[in-house]
C-alpha atoms as one frame of an Amber mdcrd trajectory, in Angstrom:
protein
  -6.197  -5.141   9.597  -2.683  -5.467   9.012  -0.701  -8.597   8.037   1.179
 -10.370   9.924   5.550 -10.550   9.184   6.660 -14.338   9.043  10.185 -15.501
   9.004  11.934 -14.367   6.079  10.314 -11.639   5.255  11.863  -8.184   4.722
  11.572  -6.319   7.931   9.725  -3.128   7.296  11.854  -0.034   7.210  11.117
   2.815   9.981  12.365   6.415  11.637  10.701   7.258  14.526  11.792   9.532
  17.284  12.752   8.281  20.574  12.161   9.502  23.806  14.318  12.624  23.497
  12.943  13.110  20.047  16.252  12.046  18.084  15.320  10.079  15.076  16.205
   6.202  15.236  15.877   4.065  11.596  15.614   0.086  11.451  18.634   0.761
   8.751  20.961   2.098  11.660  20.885  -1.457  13.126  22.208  -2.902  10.090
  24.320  -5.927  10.497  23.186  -6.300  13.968  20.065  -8.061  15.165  17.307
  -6.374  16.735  14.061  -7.262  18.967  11.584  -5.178  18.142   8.717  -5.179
  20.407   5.143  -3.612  20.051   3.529  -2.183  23.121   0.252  -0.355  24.048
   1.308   2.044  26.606   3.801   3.283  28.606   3.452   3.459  32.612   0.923
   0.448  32.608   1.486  -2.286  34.651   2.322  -4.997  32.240   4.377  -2.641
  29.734   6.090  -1.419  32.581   6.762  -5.217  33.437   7.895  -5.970  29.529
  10.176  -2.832  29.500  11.696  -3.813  32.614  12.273  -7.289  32.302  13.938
  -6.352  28.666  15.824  -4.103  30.906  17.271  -6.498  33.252  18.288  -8.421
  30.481  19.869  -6.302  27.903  23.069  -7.257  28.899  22.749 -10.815  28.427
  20.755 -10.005  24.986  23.342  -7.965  23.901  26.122 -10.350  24.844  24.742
 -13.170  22.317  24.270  -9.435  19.643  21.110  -8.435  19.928  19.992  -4.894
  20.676  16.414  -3.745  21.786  14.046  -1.632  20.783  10.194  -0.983  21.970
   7.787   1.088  19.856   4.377   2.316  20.955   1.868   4.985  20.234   2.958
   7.133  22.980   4.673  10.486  22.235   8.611  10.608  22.794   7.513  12.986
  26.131   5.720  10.061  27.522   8.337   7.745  26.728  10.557   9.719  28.623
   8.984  10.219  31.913   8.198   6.175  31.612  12.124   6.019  30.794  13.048
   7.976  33.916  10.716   6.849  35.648  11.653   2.939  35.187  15.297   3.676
  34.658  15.340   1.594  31.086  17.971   0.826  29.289  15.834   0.008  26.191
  15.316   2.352  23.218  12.124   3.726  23.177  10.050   4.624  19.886   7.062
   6.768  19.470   4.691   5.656  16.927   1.662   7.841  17.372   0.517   7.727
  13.328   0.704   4.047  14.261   1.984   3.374  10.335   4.680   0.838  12.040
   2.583  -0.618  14.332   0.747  -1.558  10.909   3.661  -2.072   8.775   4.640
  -4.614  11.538   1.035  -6.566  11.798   1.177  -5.263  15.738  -2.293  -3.297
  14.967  -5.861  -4.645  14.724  -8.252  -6.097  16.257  -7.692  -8.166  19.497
  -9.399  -9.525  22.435  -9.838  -7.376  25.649 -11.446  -8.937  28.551 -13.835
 -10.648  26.279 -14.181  -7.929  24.022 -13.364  -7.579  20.451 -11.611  -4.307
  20.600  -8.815  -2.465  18.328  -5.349  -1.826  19.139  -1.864  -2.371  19.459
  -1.414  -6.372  19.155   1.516  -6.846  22.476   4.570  -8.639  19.637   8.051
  -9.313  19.291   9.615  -9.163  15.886  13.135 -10.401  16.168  15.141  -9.218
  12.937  18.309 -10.506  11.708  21.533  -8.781  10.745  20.036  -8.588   6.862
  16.949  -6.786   7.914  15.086 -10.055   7.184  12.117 -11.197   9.752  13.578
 -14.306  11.747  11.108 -14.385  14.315   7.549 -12.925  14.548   5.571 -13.267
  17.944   2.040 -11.950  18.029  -0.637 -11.843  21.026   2.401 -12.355  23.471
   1.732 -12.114  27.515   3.810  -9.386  29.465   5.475 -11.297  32.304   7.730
 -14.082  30.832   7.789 -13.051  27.849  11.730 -12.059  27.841  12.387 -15.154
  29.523  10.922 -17.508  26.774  12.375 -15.339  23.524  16.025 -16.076  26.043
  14.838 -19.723  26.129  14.069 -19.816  22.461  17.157 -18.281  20.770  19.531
 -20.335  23.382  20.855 -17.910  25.092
């Protein structure tokens, strides 16, 4: 089981490929902040909610200088029929091997339906123009979920 990031912590580094396969690093972002979310699928209902609703917002998120990026098991081909699909704006980031899902504490075990099960823990990780942890979200819900981290950084 993976530990969990808390504010002011280093942000762990990453390159993963995106949904046309191009690699994308944390270290590109650099002087920027970035939400990074954690995901379990693409083209389920409440990812597909969560991808969307970061979507509809990215303007207003990027206004106040923050950019977005989502990272889930999938493989960049999913990714991009969910992309397509959805029309989002977000980047996308295929983590099959999981190691940043891990790195990031969004892998373990969890509840599901009653059920101890293991998997990809549904988190926001909002990093800070240093690459240092500001925020770190675990066990969030799908639907809202944009609209409280909007709430929260006063935006």
């Amino acid at each position: 089981m993976s530990e969990r990031l808390q504010p002011g912590d280093v942000a762990p580094a990453f390159t993963l490929p995106d949904a046309d396969g191009n690699e994308v690093s944390l270290s590109d972002h650099k002087g920027r902040k970035v939400i990074v979310y954690f995901y379990p699928a693409a083209l389920t209902p409440g990812c597909t909610k969560q991808a969307c609703d970061f979507t509809d917002n990215l303007e207003l998120l990027a206004g106040a200088g923050y950019e977005v990026i989502g990272i889930s098991p999938d493989k960049p081909e999913k990714l991009a029929k969910f992309r397509d699909k959805e029309s989002l704006k977000v980047t996308l980031l295929a983590d099959p091997d999981k190691q940043v899902l891990e790195s990031y504490g969004a892998f373990g075990e969890k509840k599901l339906y009653g059920k101890t099960v293991v998997g990809v823990i549904r988190s926001t990780v909002i990093v800070d123009e240093d690459g240092k942890v500001e925020r770190a979200l675990y066990n969030v819900k799908a639907t809202g979920h944009v609209a409280k981290i909007i709430k929260d950084l006063g935006i």
